[in-house]
Short mmCIF file of C-alpha atoms and ligand atoms in Angstrom, two decimals:
data_model
loop_
_atom_site.label_atom_id
_atom_site.label_comp_id
_atom_site.label_asym_id
_atom_site.label_seq_id
_atom_site.Cartn_x
_atom_site.Cartn_y
_atom_site.Cartn_z
CA UNK P 1 0.06 0.11 -0.23
CA UNK P 2 1.47 3.48 -1.00
CA UNK P 3 1.89 5.86 1.98
CA UNK P 4 -0.39 8.63 1.89
CA UNK P 5 0.67 12.48 2.08
CA UNK P 6 -0.49 14.33 5.22
CA UNK P 7 -2.79 16.04 2.70
CA UNK P 8 -4.40 12.79 1.54
CA UNK P 9 -4.58 11.67 4.73
CA UNK P 10 -6.83 14.68 6.02
CA UNK P 11 -8.65 14.36 2.89
CA UNK P 12 -9.51 10.72 4.02
CA UNK P 13 -10.46 11.61 7.18
CA UNK P 14 -13.12 14.24 5.67
CA UNK P 15 -14.43 11.62 3.50
CA UNK P 16 -14.58 8.53 5.68
CA UNK P 17 -14.54 9.82 9.06
CA UNK P 18 -11.41 8.33 10.10
CA UNK P 19 -7.94 7.52 8.46
CA UNK P 20 -5.22 5.27 9.51
CA UNK P 21 -1.62 6.44 9.55
CA UNK P 22 0.81 3.52 9.69
CA UNK P 23 4.19 3.76 11.73
CA UNK P 24 3.74 7.20 12.76
CA UNK P 25 5.57 7.09 16.01
CA UNK P 26 8.89 5.10 16.23
CA UNK P 27 8.63 1.69 18.03
CA UNK P 28 11.13 2.64 20.75
CA UNK P 29 9.01 5.76 21.62
CA UNK P 30 6.09 3.12 21.89
CA UNK P 31 7.99 0.98 24.17
CA UNK P 32 9.00 3.76 26.46
CA UNK P 33 5.32 4.98 26.79
CA UNK P 34 4.11 1.46 27.18
CA UNK P 35 6.95 1.02 30.25
CA UNK P 36 5.40 4.14 31.72
CA UNK P 37 1.74 2.87 31.34
CA UNK P 38 2.61 -0.42 32.46
CA UNK P 39 4.16 0.96 35.83
CA UNK P 40 1.18 3.38 36.22
CA UNK P 41 -1.39 0.67 35.86
CA UNK P 42 0.48 -1.67 38.26
CA UNK P 43 0.32 0.94 41.14
CA UNK P 44 -3.06 2.26 39.71
CA UNK P 45 -1.80 5.63 39.70
CA UNK P 46 -4.81 8.22 39.94
CA UNK P 47 -6.76 9.54 38.49
CA UNK P 48 -8.18 6.33 37.00
CA UNK P 49 -11.60 5.05 35.55
CA UNK P 50 -12.43 1.61 36.61
CA UNK P 51 -14.46 -0.81 34.38
CA UNK P 52 -16.99 -1.06 37.29
CA UNK P 53 -17.65 2.47 37.34
CA UNK P 54 -19.01 2.55 33.46
CA UNK P 55 -20.55 -1.31 33.77
CA UNK P 56 -20.42 -1.87 29.99
CA UNK P 57 -21.02 -5.33 28.90
CA UNK P 58 -18.34 -7.50 30.54
CA UNK P 59 -17.57 -5.33 33.42
CA UNK P 60 -17.24 -6.36 37.01
CA UNK P 61 -20.82 -5.57 38.76
CA UNK P 62 -19.01 -3.14 41.47
CA UNK P 63 -15.79 -2.29 42.77
CA UNK P 64 -16.22 -4.65 45.55
CA UNK P 65 -17.15 -7.64 42.91
CA UNK P 66 -14.10 -9.78 41.46
CA UNK P 67 -12.15 -7.78 39.04
CA UNK P 68 -13.72 -4.59 40.57
CA UNK P 69 -10.49 -2.94 40.35
CA UNK P 70 -9.79 -3.41 36.78
CA UNK P 71 -8.87 -0.16 35.14
CA UNK P 72 -10.43 1.12 31.96
CA UNK P 73 -8.43 4.25 31.80
CA UNK P 74 -5.35 5.92 33.31
CA UNK P 75 -7.18 9.62 32.93
CA UNK P 76 -5.45 12.75 32.37
CA UNK P 77 -2.78 11.46 30.16
CA UNK P 78 -1.56 15.11 29.54
CA UNK P 79 -0.71 15.48 33.15
CA UNK P 80 0.70 11.79 33.80
CA UNK P 81 4.16 12.00 32.19
CA UNK P 82 6.20 14.13 29.78
CA UNK P 83 6.19 11.46 27.16
CA UNK P 84 2.46 11.34 26.73
CA UNK P 85 2.39 15.34 26.85
CA UNK P 86 5.36 15.53 24.14
CA UNK P 87 3.46 13.41 21.92
CA UNK P 88 0.20 15.21 22.33
CA UNK P 89 1.71 18.34 21.58
CA UNK P 90 4.34 17.17 19.13
CA UNK P 91 5.14 18.83 15.76
CA UNK P 92 3.61 15.88 13.92
CA UNK P 93 0.25 16.44 15.54
CA UNK P 94 0.23 20.22 15.58
CA UNK P 95 0.67 20.09 11.61
CA UNK P 96 -1.52 17.44 11.08
CA UNK P 97 -4.37 19.35 13.04
CA UNK P 98 -3.51 22.59 11.36
CA UNK P 99 -3.96 21.19 8.16
CA UNK P 100 -7.17 19.60 8.94
CA UNK P 101 -8.83 22.61 11.34
CA UNK P 102 -7.38 25.28 8.88
CA UNK P 103 -6.40 27.42 12.11
CA UNK P 104 -4.59 26.87 15.43
CA UNK P 105 -5.46 23.47 16.86
CA UNK P 106 -6.38 23.14 20.71
CA UNK P 107 -5.99 20.09 22.85
CA UNK P 108 -8.94 19.38 24.92
CA UNK P 109 -8.02 17.97 28.38
CA UNK P 110 -11.78 17.44 29.19
CA UNK P 111 -12.23 14.57 26.70
CA UNK P 112 -10.20 11.34 25.91
CA UNK P 113 -6.90 12.65 27.45
CA UNK P 114 -6.17 9.01 28.58
CA UNK P 115 -4.20 5.94 28.42
CA UNK P 116 -6.99 3.51 27.24
CA UNK P 117 -6.33 0.13 28.87
CA UNK P 118 -8.45 -2.94 27.82
CA UNK P 119 -7.83 -6.03 29.98
CA UNK P 120 -8.38 -10.01 28.95
CA UNK P 121 -10.60 -10.69 32.07
CA UNK P 122 -13.23 -8.10 33.07
CA UNK P 123 -12.41 -5.73 30.22
CA UNK P 124 -15.67 -4.45 28.74
CA UNK P 125 -17.07 -4.28 25.33
CA UNK P 126 -18.03 -0.61 23.99
CA UNK P 127 -21.14 -0.57 22.04
CA UNK P 128 -21.65 1.76 18.92
CA UNK P 129 -21.70 5.59 19.50
CA UNK P 130 -20.37 9.04 18.57
CA UNK P 131 -17.83 10.37 20.71
CA UNK P 132 -19.68 13.76 20.69
CA UNK P 133 -22.66 12.36 22.46
CA UNK P 134 -21.45 13.95 25.96
CA UNK P 135 -19.61 16.80 24.39
CA UNK P 136 -20.39 20.52 23.91
CA UNK P 137 -18.67 22.68 21.55
CA UNK P 138 -19.98 25.27 19.19
CA UNK P 139 -19.49 22.84 16.33
CA UNK P 140 -19.43 19.26 16.00
CA UNK P 141 -15.88 19.21 14.64
CA UNK P 142 -13.16 17.56 16.74
CA UNK P 143 -10.75 14.86 15.83
CA UNK P 144 -9.22 12.01 18.19
CA UNK P 145 -5.88 10.50 17.58
CA UNK P 146 -5.62 6.87 18.93
CA UNK P 147 -2.18 5.79 19.31
CA UNK P 148 -1.70 1.99 19.35
CA UNK P 149 1.27 1.17 21.73
CA UNK P 150 0.77 -2.55 20.96
CA UNK P 151 -0.98 -4.63 18.49
CA UNK P 152 -4.80 -4.12 18.00
CA UNK P 153 -6.93 -6.62 16.59
CA UNK P 154 -10.48 -7.85 16.61
CA UNK P 155 -9.14 -10.38 18.80
CA UNK P 156 -7.90 -8.23 21.64
CA UNK P 157 -10.72 -5.64 21.12
CA UNK P 158 -9.34 -3.23 18.45
CA UNK P 159 -11.72 -0.47 17.25
CA UNK P 160 -14.47 -0.90 14.73
CA UNK P 161 -15.24 2.08 12.75
CA UNK P 162 -18.35 3.00 10.38
CA UNK P 163 -16.99 4.53 7.21
CA UNK P 164 -18.61 7.76 6.38
CA UNK P 165 -20.96 7.82 9.12
CA UNK P 166 -19.62 11.20 10.48
CA UNK P 167 -21.53 12.79 7.95
CA UNK P 168 -24.95 11.22 8.29
CA UNK P 169 -27.80 13.02 10.04
CA UNK P 170 -29.39 10.58 12.40
CA UNK P 171 -32.74 11.17 14.27
CA UNK P 172 -32.12 10.83 18.03
CA UNK P 173 -34.66 7.70 17.88
CA UNK P 174 -31.65 5.61 16.31
CA UNK P 175 -29.98 6.04 19.63
CA UNK P 176 -30.86 4.43 23.16
CA UNK P 177 -31.20 6.43 26.33
CA UNK P 178 -27.38 6.47 26.99
CA UNK P 179 -26.93 7.59 23.50
CA UNK P 180 -25.64 4.38 21.97
CA UNK P 181 -26.46 3.59 18.40
CA UNK P 182 -29.13 0.82 18.49
CA UNK P 183 -28.06 -2.48 16.89
CA UNK P 184 -31.41 -3.63 17.05
CA UNK P 185 -32.89 -1.40 14.61
CA UNK P 186 -32.68 -2.85 10.87
CA UNK P 187 -32.10 0.67 9.31
CA UNK P 188 -28.85 0.85 11.88
CA UNK P 189 -27.71 -2.57 10.77
CA UNK P 190 -27.34 -1.13 7.26
CA UNK P 191 -24.56 1.10 8.84
CA UNK P 192 -23.08 -0.95 11.36
CA UNK P 193 -22.86 -4.02 8.46
CA UNK P 194 -20.33 -1.66 6.71
CA UNK P 195 -17.81 -1.25 9.70
CA UNK P 196 -14.32 -2.19 9.54
CA UNK P 197 -11.68 -2.97 12.15
CA UNK P 198 -8.22 -1.84 11.01
CA UNK P 199 -5.29 -4.06 12.53
CA UNK P 200 -2.77 -1.77 14.15
CA UNK P 201 0.78 -2.31 15.28
CA UNK P 202 2.69 -0.29 17.70
CA UNK P 203 2.99 3.13 16.57
CA UNK P 204 0.11 3.24 14.25
CA UNK P 205 -2.27 6.03 14.41
CA UNK P 206 -5.90 6.40 13.91
CA UNK P 207 -7.44 9.77 13.33
CA UNK P 208 -11.33 9.85 13.56
CA UNK P 209 -14.06 12.66 13.74
CA UNK P 210 -16.16 12.99 16.86
CA UNK P 211 -19.01 11.88 14.74
CA UNK P 212 -17.69 8.70 13.46
CA UNK P 213 -19.81 5.69 14.83
CA UNK P 214 -17.42 3.17 16.53
CA UNK P 215 -17.29 0.17 18.84
CA UNK P 216 -14.75 -2.13 20.35
CA UNK P 217 -14.96 -5.84 21.44
CA UNK P 218 -13.45 -7.37 24.29
CA UNK P 219 -9.81 -8.73 24.98
CA UNK P 220 -9.68 -12.34 24.22
CA UNK P 221 -6.03 -12.59 24.35
CA UNK P 222 -4.02 -12.78 27.53
CA UNK P 223 -2.40 -9.28 27.53
CA UNK P 224 -3.35 -5.95 28.18
CA UNK P 225 -3.96 -3.58 25.25
CA UNK P 226 -2.82 -0.05 25.76
CA UNK P 227 -3.85 3.01 23.46
CA UNK P 228 -2.92 6.51 24.04
CA UNK P 229 -5.81 8.92 22.81
CA UNK P 230 -6.09 12.78 22.71
CA UNK P 231 -8.81 15.10 21.28
CA UNK P 232 -8.21 18.18 19.19
CA UNK P 233 -10.17 21.14 17.90
CA UNK P 234 -9.73 24.45 16.21
CA UNK P 235 -9.23 27.43 18.00
CA UNK P 236 -12.83 29.28 16.87
CA UNK P 237 -14.77 25.88 18.05
CA UNK P 238 -14.79 26.59 21.80
CA UNK P 239 -16.44 24.64 24.36
CA UNK P 240 -19.98 25.85 25.42
CA UNK P 241 -19.79 27.63 28.93
CA UNK P 242 -20.64 25.81 31.93
CA UNK P 243 -20.16 22.21 30.29
CA UNK P 244 -18.15 19.56 31.24
CA UNK P 245 -16.02 20.22 27.76
CA UNK P 246 -15.19 23.59 29.29
CA UNK P 247 -14.34 22.61 32.80
CA UNK P 248 -10.63 21.85 32.22
CA UNK P 249 -8.25 24.13 30.85
CA UNK P 250 -7.25 23.73 27.28
CA UNK P 251 -3.74 23.53 25.59
CA UNK P 252 -3.35 25.64 22.58
CA UNK P 253 -0.83 23.94 20.49
O1 LIG F 301 -11.52 0.49 23.53
C1 LIG F 301 -12.66 0.57 23.59
O2 LIG F 301 -13.48 -0.03 24.22
C2 LIG F 301 -13.61 1.82 22.83
C3 LIG F 301 -13.31 3.11 23.43
C4 LIG F 301 -14.02 4.05 22.91
O3 LIG F 301 -14.56 3.92 21.92
C5 LIG F 301 -14.50 5.39 23.60
O4 LIG F 301 -13.91 5.45 24.70
O5 LIG F 301 -14.93 6.00 22.97
#
């Protein structure tokens, strides 16, 4: 497969709602970041989100049940370690986002901003959704950057994404009360059946739009999966005052 230029990558993101950029981060850098994450996970360094807090399918019933302390996300990756911060604000990301937004990019620390971990036991699956469901900005135009720190496949709970779903105007009845896209509706299945799950290696990056439908399965392997995820918007697209999106200071790049 030929390597896409940055401009082509941005065009693919606009057209399909996501784009996979292989090998954007060198292996050695990924290994260092993973080492930090493994250690932080070992000591459950705060702030963390537990699977039991979200109770997605496959998660423990409560923090007191078996597996109740299984971590889903090491939160606030930006503050956790210089290596994570350096990647989030790196020249590669700055340049990429500037090209996409056509203005100064801003890192939101309110959304994603985490090291996602998916555990073999007690790691949950995530139903079909758009990330923007709980986000509040002037425009639904944000881009998340998912960096794989190891291999990601269907077998260990890799992402599934629905091409071109970011542009679709779905009425609210297509979603359930928790704003998951209802897989029981035949008209939704037509979309879900188009989903694809890119196989990723350490250093591969998925750029995806906040309106792109995506989901992820459980981790059926023996190893925890680690992915570093940050979200960006253009400087003119501000978080709405008084919302969770505006509650954490942002980082202009
Ligand atoms: O890894 C997963 O289960 C999916 C995570 C996800 O889609 C999200 O947090 O928005």
